[in-house]
mmCIF file of C-alpha atoms in Angstrom:
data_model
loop_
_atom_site.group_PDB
_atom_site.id
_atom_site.type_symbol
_atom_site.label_atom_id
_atom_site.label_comp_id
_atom_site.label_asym_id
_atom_site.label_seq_id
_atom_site.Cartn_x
_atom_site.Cartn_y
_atom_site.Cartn_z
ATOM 1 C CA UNK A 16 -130.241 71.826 8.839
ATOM 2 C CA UNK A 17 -128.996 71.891 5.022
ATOM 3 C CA UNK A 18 -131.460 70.068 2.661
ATOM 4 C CA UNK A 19 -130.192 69.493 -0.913
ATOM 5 C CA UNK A 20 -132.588 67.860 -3.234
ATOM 6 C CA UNK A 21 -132.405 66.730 -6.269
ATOM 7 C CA UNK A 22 -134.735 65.921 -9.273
ATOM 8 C CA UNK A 23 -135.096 65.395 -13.293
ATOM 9 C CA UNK A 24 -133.453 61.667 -13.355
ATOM 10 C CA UNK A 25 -134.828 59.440 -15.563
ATOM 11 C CA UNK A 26 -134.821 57.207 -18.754
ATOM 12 C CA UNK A 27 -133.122 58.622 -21.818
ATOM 13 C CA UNK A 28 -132.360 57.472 -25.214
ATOM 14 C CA UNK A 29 -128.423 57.709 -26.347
ATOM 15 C CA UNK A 30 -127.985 61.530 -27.969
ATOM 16 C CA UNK A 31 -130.666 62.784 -25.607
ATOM 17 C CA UNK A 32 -131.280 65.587 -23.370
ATOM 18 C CA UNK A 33 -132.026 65.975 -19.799
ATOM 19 C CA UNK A 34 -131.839 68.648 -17.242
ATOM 20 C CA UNK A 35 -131.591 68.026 -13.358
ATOM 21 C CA UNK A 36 -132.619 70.604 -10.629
ATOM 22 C CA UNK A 37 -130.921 71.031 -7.137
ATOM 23 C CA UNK A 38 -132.877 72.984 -4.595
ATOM 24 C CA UNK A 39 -131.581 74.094 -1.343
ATOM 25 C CA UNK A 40 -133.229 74.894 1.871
ATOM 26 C CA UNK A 41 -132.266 75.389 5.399
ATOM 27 C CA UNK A 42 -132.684 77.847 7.951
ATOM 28 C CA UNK A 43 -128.663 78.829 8.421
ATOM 29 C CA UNK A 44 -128.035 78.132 4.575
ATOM 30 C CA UNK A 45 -127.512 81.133 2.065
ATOM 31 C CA UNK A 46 -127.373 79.355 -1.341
ATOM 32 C CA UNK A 47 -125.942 82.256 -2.821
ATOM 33 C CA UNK A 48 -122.765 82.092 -0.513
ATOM 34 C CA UNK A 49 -121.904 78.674 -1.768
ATOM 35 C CA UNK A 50 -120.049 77.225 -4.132
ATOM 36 C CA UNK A 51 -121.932 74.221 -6.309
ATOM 37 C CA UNK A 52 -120.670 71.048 -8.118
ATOM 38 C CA UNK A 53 -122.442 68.247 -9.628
ATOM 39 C CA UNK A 54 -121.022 64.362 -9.093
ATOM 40 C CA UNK A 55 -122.301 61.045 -10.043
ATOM 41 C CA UNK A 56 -121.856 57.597 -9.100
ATOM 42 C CA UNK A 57 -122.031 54.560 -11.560
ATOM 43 C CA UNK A 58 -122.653 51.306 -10.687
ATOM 44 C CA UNK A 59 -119.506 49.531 -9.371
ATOM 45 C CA UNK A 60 -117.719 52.798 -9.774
ATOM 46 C CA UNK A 61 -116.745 55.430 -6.918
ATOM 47 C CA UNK A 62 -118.717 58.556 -7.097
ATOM 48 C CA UNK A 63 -116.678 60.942 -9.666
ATOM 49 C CA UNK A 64 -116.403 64.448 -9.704
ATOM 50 C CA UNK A 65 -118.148 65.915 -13.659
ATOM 51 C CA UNK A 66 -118.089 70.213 -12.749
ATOM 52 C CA UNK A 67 -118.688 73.411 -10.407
ATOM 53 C CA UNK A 68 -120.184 76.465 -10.702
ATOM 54 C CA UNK A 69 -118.988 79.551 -8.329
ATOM 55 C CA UNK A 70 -121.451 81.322 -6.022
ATOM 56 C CA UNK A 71 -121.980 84.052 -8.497
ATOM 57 C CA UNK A 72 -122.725 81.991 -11.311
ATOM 58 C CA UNK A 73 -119.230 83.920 -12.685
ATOM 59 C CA UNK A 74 -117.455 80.592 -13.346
ATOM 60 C CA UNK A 75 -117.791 77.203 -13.930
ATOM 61 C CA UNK A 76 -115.621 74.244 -14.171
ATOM 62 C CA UNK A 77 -116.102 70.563 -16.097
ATOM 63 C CA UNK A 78 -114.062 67.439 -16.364
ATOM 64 C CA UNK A 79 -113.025 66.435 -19.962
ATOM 65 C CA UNK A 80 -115.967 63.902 -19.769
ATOM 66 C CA UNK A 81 -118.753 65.895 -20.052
ATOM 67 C CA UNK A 82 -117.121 68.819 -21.475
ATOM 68 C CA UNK A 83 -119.124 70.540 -24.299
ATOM 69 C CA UNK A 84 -122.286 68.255 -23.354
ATOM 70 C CA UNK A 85 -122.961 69.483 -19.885
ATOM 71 C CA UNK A 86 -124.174 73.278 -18.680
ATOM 72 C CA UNK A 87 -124.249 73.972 -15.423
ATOM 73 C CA UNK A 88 -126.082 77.061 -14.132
ATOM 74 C CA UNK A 89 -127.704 78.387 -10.647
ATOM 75 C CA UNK A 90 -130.652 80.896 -9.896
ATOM 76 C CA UNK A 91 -129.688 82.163 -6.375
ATOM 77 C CA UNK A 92 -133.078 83.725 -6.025
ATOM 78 C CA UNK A 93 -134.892 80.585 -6.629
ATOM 79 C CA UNK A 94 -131.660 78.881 -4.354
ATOM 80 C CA UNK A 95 -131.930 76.326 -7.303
ATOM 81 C CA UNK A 96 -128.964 74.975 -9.307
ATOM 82 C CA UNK A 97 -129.029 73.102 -12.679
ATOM 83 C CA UNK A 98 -127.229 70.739 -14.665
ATOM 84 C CA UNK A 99 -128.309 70.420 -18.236
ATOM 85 C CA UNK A 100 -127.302 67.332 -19.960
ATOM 86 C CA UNK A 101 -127.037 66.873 -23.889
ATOM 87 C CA UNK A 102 -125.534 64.178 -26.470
ATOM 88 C CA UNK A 103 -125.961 62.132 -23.790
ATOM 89 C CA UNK A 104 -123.877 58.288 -23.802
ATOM 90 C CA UNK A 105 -125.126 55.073 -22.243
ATOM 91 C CA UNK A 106 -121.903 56.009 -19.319
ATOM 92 C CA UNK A 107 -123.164 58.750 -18.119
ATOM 93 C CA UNK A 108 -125.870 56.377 -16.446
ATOM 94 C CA UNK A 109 -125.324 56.999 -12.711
ATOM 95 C CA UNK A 110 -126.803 58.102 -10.081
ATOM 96 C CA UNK A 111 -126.120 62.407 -9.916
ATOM 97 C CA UNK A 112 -125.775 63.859 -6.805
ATOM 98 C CA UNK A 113 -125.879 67.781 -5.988
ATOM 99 C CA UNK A 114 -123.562 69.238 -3.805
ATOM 100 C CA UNK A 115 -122.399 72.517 -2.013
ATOM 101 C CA UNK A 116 -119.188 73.692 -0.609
ATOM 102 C CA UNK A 117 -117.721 77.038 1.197
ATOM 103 C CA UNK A 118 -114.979 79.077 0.282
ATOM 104 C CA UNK A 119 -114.109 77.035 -3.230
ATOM 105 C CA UNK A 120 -115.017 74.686 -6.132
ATOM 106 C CA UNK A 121 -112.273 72.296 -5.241
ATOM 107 C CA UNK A 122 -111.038 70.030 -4.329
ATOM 108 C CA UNK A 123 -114.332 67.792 -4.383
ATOM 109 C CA UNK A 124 -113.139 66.913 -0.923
ATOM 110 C CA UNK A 125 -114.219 70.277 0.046
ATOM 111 C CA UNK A 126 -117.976 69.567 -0.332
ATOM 112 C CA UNK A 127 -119.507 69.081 2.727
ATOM 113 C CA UNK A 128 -123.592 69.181 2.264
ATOM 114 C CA UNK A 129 -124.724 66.527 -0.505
ATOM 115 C CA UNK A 130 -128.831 65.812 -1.904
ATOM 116 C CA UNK A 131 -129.739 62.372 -1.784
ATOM 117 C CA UNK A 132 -129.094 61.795 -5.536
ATOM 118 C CA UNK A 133 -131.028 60.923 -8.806
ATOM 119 C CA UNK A 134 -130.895 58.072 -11.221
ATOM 120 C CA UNK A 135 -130.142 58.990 -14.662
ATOM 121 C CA UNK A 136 -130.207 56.071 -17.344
ATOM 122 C CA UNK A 137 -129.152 56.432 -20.852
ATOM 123 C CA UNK A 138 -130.572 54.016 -22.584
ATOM 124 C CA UNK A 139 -132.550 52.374 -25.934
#
């Protein structure tokens, strides 16, 4: 059994920072043989695609959105992966959700293990 959790949401003021965490666990599951994206879901909004990172860390991949605000970045020996959020606008308030796919970083359709998500609010 895959277990992706997530954690770092919270309350932030507009041009903030914040980082989330993704760790992985599961008996059959070799974090380092996966490919990672990040996705969020705003209210009344299907959940969107924002980036990717490749097993090795090698490459990574972000929608025009978030581009230039958003790192994304993985520690295979701590099976942890991390999205770092700065300038941050009142839409990126969603909920972000952590997920991992085999073979390739797209299309999103590809991901097939997802965490359970956390709420990020930008905010005054």
């Amino acid at each position: 059994q895959v277990q992706l959790v997530e954690s770092g949401g919270g309350l932030v003021q507009p041009g903030g920072s914040l980082r989330l965490s993704c760790v992985a666990s599961g008996r059959t599951f070799t974090f380092a043989r996966y490919d990672m994206g990040w996705f969020r879901q705003a209210p009344g909004k299907e959940r969107e695609f924002i980036g990717s990172i490749e097993w090795s860390g090698d490459r990574t991949y972000y929608v025009d959105d978030v581009k230039g605000r958003f790192t994304i970045s993985r520690d295979n020996d701590k099976d942890s992966l991390y999205l770092q959020m700065n300038s941050m606008k009142p839409e990126d308030t969603a909920v972000y959700y952590c997920a991992a796919s085999f073979g390739s970083t797209w299309p999103p359709t590809r991901y097939n293990y997802w965490g359970q998500g956390t709420q990020v609010t930008v905010s005054s």
